[in-house]
Amino acid sequence: MTEATYKRPESLAKREFSYCPGCHHGIIHRLVAETIDELNIREKTLMVAPVGCSVFAYEFFDVDGTVAPHGRAPAVATGMKRSLPDRVVFTYQGDGDLAAIGTAEIVHAANRGEKITTIFVNNAIYGMTGGQMAPTTLLGMKTTTSPYGRKSETEGFPLHVSELLKETAGIVYLERVAVSSPQEVRKAKAAIKKAFTVQLKGLGFAMVEVLSTCPTNWGLSPVESIKWLNENMKKEYPLGVFVDKVGDLK
């Protein structure tokens, strides 16, 4: 008899992903969905998806939720969590959203210690709207709005969101991970599960930043994109735990 050892998480809708080939959103979606299933919280989980590629998340997660204006997901999630404190509320945001128009929202949500969870996908570019330069775009990186490469004297430096947020008093768990290898996928899953567990225990704000590829707007193949991420993004955005005030959680 054949036994299934790997199947679609119940918290993922029964539809194919529409993300570009090589994009890591699908991997990250699965890790979030597996976490929701394993913690047995699907019926009480609420998702907030803002503008950007992350807006498609509401099509793929089989949980209740809403779409927020660009950058405002933490504010919307704050209202949902405060009015429904027994629910598990998470935001799923890209860097063009969270690190640009949503900078104030994420900083103040973290500083207030809102009891929500944020999954922050950083691919160093505006993915959905045409590949423009984002706050996280690396120096020298070419985009549609920095065709000669980002220059610090005119466009400033890449914004390190996790390094910024670690200074806020309300954040209790903050880690940067990647999903460009099997080993990293396992570590990312553990980080995401811990971030949700922090909320279940009512301990404060938790965020996981996930480095991701964008082959379409980077102008690279999926394989080349992973190589570029490993050789460039990880140098600019080192992986690791920035804040852990909770230790081991069971």
Short mmCIF file of C-alpha atoms in Angstrom, two decimals, residues 46-215:
data_model
loop_
_atom_site.label_atom_id
_atom_site.label_comp_id
_atom_site.label_asym_id
_atom_site.label_seq_id
_atom_site.Cartn_x
_atom_site.Cartn_y
_atom_site.Cartn_z
CA LEU A 46 -6.68 35.90 10.67
CA MET A 47 -4.34 37.06 7.91
CA VAL A 48 -3.66 40.59 6.67
CA ALA A 49 -2.20 40.89 3.17
CA PRO A 50 -1.31 44.35 1.80
CA VAL A 51 -0.36 45.59 -1.68
CA GLY A 52 2.39 43.86 -3.66
CA CYS A 53 2.97 40.22 -4.59
CA SER A 54 1.93 39.41 -1.02
CA VAL A 55 -1.62 40.52 -1.84
CA PHE A 56 -2.11 37.18 -3.60
CA ALA A 57 -1.67 35.41 -0.27
CA TYR A 58 -5.40 35.68 0.42
CA GLU A 59 -5.98 33.38 -2.58
CA PHE A 60 -3.65 30.69 -1.24
CA PHE A 61 -4.15 30.60 2.53
CA ASP A 62 -7.34 28.85 3.60
CA VAL A 63 -7.88 31.12 6.61
CA ASP A 64 -9.98 34.20 7.22
CA GLY A 65 -8.44 37.59 6.64
CA THR A 66 -8.48 40.87 4.80
CA VAL A 67 -6.46 43.04 2.43
CA ALA A 68 -4.90 46.24 3.79
CA PRO A 69 -3.92 49.46 2.00
CA HIS A 70 -0.27 49.67 0.98
CA GLY A 71 1.95 49.49 4.07
CA ARG A 72 -0.91 49.50 6.56
CA ALA A 73 -1.06 45.81 7.41
CA PRO A 74 0.36 46.23 10.95
CA ALA A 75 -2.25 48.91 11.72
CA VAL A 76 -5.07 46.73 10.41
CA ALA A 77 -3.70 43.73 12.30
CA THR A 78 -3.48 45.81 15.47
CA GLY A 79 -7.17 46.65 15.26
CA MET A 80 -8.12 43.05 14.57
CA LYS A 81 -6.05 41.68 17.45
CA ARG A 82 -7.21 44.26 19.96
CA SER A 83 -10.87 43.73 19.09
CA LEU A 84 -10.50 39.94 18.85
CA PRO A 85 -7.71 39.08 21.31
CA ASP A 86 -8.45 35.35 21.16
CA ARG A 87 -7.57 35.21 17.44
CA VAL A 88 -4.12 34.63 15.94
CA VAL A 89 -3.38 37.55 13.62
CA PHE A 90 -0.47 37.68 11.20
CA THR A 91 0.65 40.02 8.43
CA TYR A 92 2.37 38.78 5.29
CA GLN A 93 4.36 41.63 3.73
CA GLY A 94 7.02 42.32 1.12
CA ASP A 95 9.87 44.78 1.43
CA GLY A 96 8.36 47.28 -1.01
CA ASP A 97 5.37 47.40 1.31
CA LEU A 98 6.78 47.04 4.82
CA ALA A 99 10.07 48.89 4.37
CA ALA A 100 8.76 51.81 2.30
CA ILE A 101 5.29 53.26 2.77
CA GLY A 102 4.77 50.99 5.79
CA THR A 103 7.93 51.91 7.71
CA ALA A 104 6.11 53.91 10.38
CA GLU A 105 3.44 51.23 10.76
CA ILE A 106 5.87 48.39 11.45
CA VAL A 107 8.14 50.45 13.71
CA HIS A 108 5.30 51.59 15.95
CA ALA A 109 3.55 48.20 16.01
CA ALA A 110 6.82 46.64 17.17
CA ASN A 111 7.49 49.42 19.67
CA ARG A 112 4.01 49.07 21.16
CA GLY A 113 4.55 45.35 21.50
CA GLU A 114 1.40 44.49 19.58
CA LYS A 115 0.66 40.80 20.03
CA ILE A 116 0.76 40.00 16.32
CA THR A 117 3.10 38.08 14.03
CA THR A 118 4.71 39.51 10.89
CA ILE A 119 6.20 37.51 8.04
CA PHE A 120 8.44 39.92 6.12
CA VAL A 121 9.61 38.78 2.67
CA ASN A 122 12.69 40.70 1.48
CA ASN A 123 13.66 40.31 -2.18
CA ALA A 124 15.32 43.74 -2.45
CA ILE A 125 12.96 45.04 -5.14
CA TYR A 126 9.38 46.01 -5.92
CA GLY A 127 8.20 42.77 -7.47
CA MET A 128 4.57 43.24 -8.44
CA THR A 129 4.68 46.76 -9.87
CA GLY A 130 7.52 46.40 -12.36
CA GLY A 131 10.84 45.96 -10.58
CA GLN A 132 11.45 49.43 -9.18
CA MET A 133 14.10 50.18 -6.57
CA ALA A 134 12.97 49.41 -3.02
CA PRO A 135 14.41 50.66 0.29
CA THR A 136 16.12 47.26 0.55
CA THR A 137 17.71 47.37 -2.93
CA LEU A 138 21.47 46.80 -2.72
CA LEU A 139 24.04 49.41 -3.74
CA GLY A 140 24.90 49.00 -7.41
CA MET A 141 21.79 46.92 -8.06
CA LYS A 142 20.01 47.81 -11.30
CA THR A 143 16.25 48.26 -11.28
CA THR A 144 13.76 50.03 -13.53
CA THR A 145 14.17 53.19 -11.45
CA SER A 146 17.92 52.79 -10.87
CA PRO A 147 19.01 51.62 -14.35
CA TYR A 148 22.66 52.48 -13.66
CA GLY A 149 22.67 50.89 -10.24
CA ARG A 150 21.66 52.25 -6.84
CA LYS A 151 23.97 55.03 -5.64
CA SER A 152 24.22 55.99 -1.97
CA GLU A 153 24.70 59.69 -2.72
CA THR A 154 21.38 59.94 -4.56
CA GLU A 155 19.23 57.05 -3.34
CA GLY A 156 20.70 56.40 0.09
CA PHE A 157 21.73 53.07 1.55
CA PRO A 158 19.81 49.78 1.81
CA LEU A 159 17.45 49.84 4.77
CA HIS A 160 18.11 47.07 7.30
CA VAL A 161 14.67 46.59 8.81
CA SER A 162 15.51 43.89 11.36
CA GLU A 163 18.51 45.85 12.60
CA LEU A 164 16.23 48.88 12.96
CA LEU A 165 13.43 47.06 14.75
CA LYS A 166 15.70 45.30 17.22
CA GLU A 167 16.03 48.61 19.06
CA THR A 168 12.30 48.85 19.77
CA ALA A 169 11.23 47.92 23.28
CA GLY A 170 8.12 45.93 22.42
CA ILE A 171 9.61 43.31 20.14
CA VAL A 172 10.24 39.97 21.80
CA TYR A 173 11.34 37.77 18.90
CA LEU A 174 13.04 38.78 15.65
CA GLU A 175 14.99 36.59 13.26
CA ARG A 176 16.22 36.79 9.65
CA VAL A 177 16.20 33.55 7.68
CA ALA A 178 16.36 32.32 4.08
CA VAL A 179 14.86 29.43 2.14
CA SER A 180 17.52 28.92 -0.53
CA SER A 181 18.58 25.47 0.71
CA PRO A 182 16.91 22.54 2.50
CA GLN A 183 18.80 23.33 5.69
CA GLU A 184 17.64 26.94 5.59
CA VAL A 185 14.05 25.88 4.94
CA ARG A 186 14.09 23.87 8.16
CA LYS A 187 15.52 26.80 10.12
CA ALA A 188 12.96 29.15 8.58
CA LYS A 189 10.14 26.81 9.57
CA ALA A 190 11.37 26.75 13.17
CA ALA A 191 11.58 30.54 13.25
CA ILE A 192 8.08 30.98 11.83
CA LYS A 193 6.63 28.47 14.27
CA LYS A 194 8.31 30.25 17.17
CA ALA A 195 6.95 33.61 16.01
CA PHE A 196 3.41 32.24 16.03
CA THR A 197 3.95 30.55 19.39
CA VAL A 198 5.06 33.89 20.84
CA GLN A 199 1.64 35.27 19.92
CA LEU A 200 -0.22 32.25 21.25
CA LYS A 201 1.44 32.83 24.60
CA GLY A 202 0.62 36.56 24.50
CA LEU A 203 4.25 37.61 24.87
CA GLY A 204 4.45 40.52 22.42
CA PHE A 205 5.43 41.37 18.85
CA ALA A 206 7.31 38.82 16.73
CA MET A 207 8.67 39.07 13.20
CA VAL A 208 10.54 36.77 10.83
CA GLU A 209 12.34 38.34 7.88
CA VAL A 210 12.82 35.91 4.99
CA LEU A 211 15.33 36.64 2.23
CA SER A 212 13.76 35.73 -1.10
CA THR A 213 14.51 35.72 -4.81
CA CYS A 214 12.75 37.64 -7.59
CA PRO A 215 14.07 36.04 -10.80
#
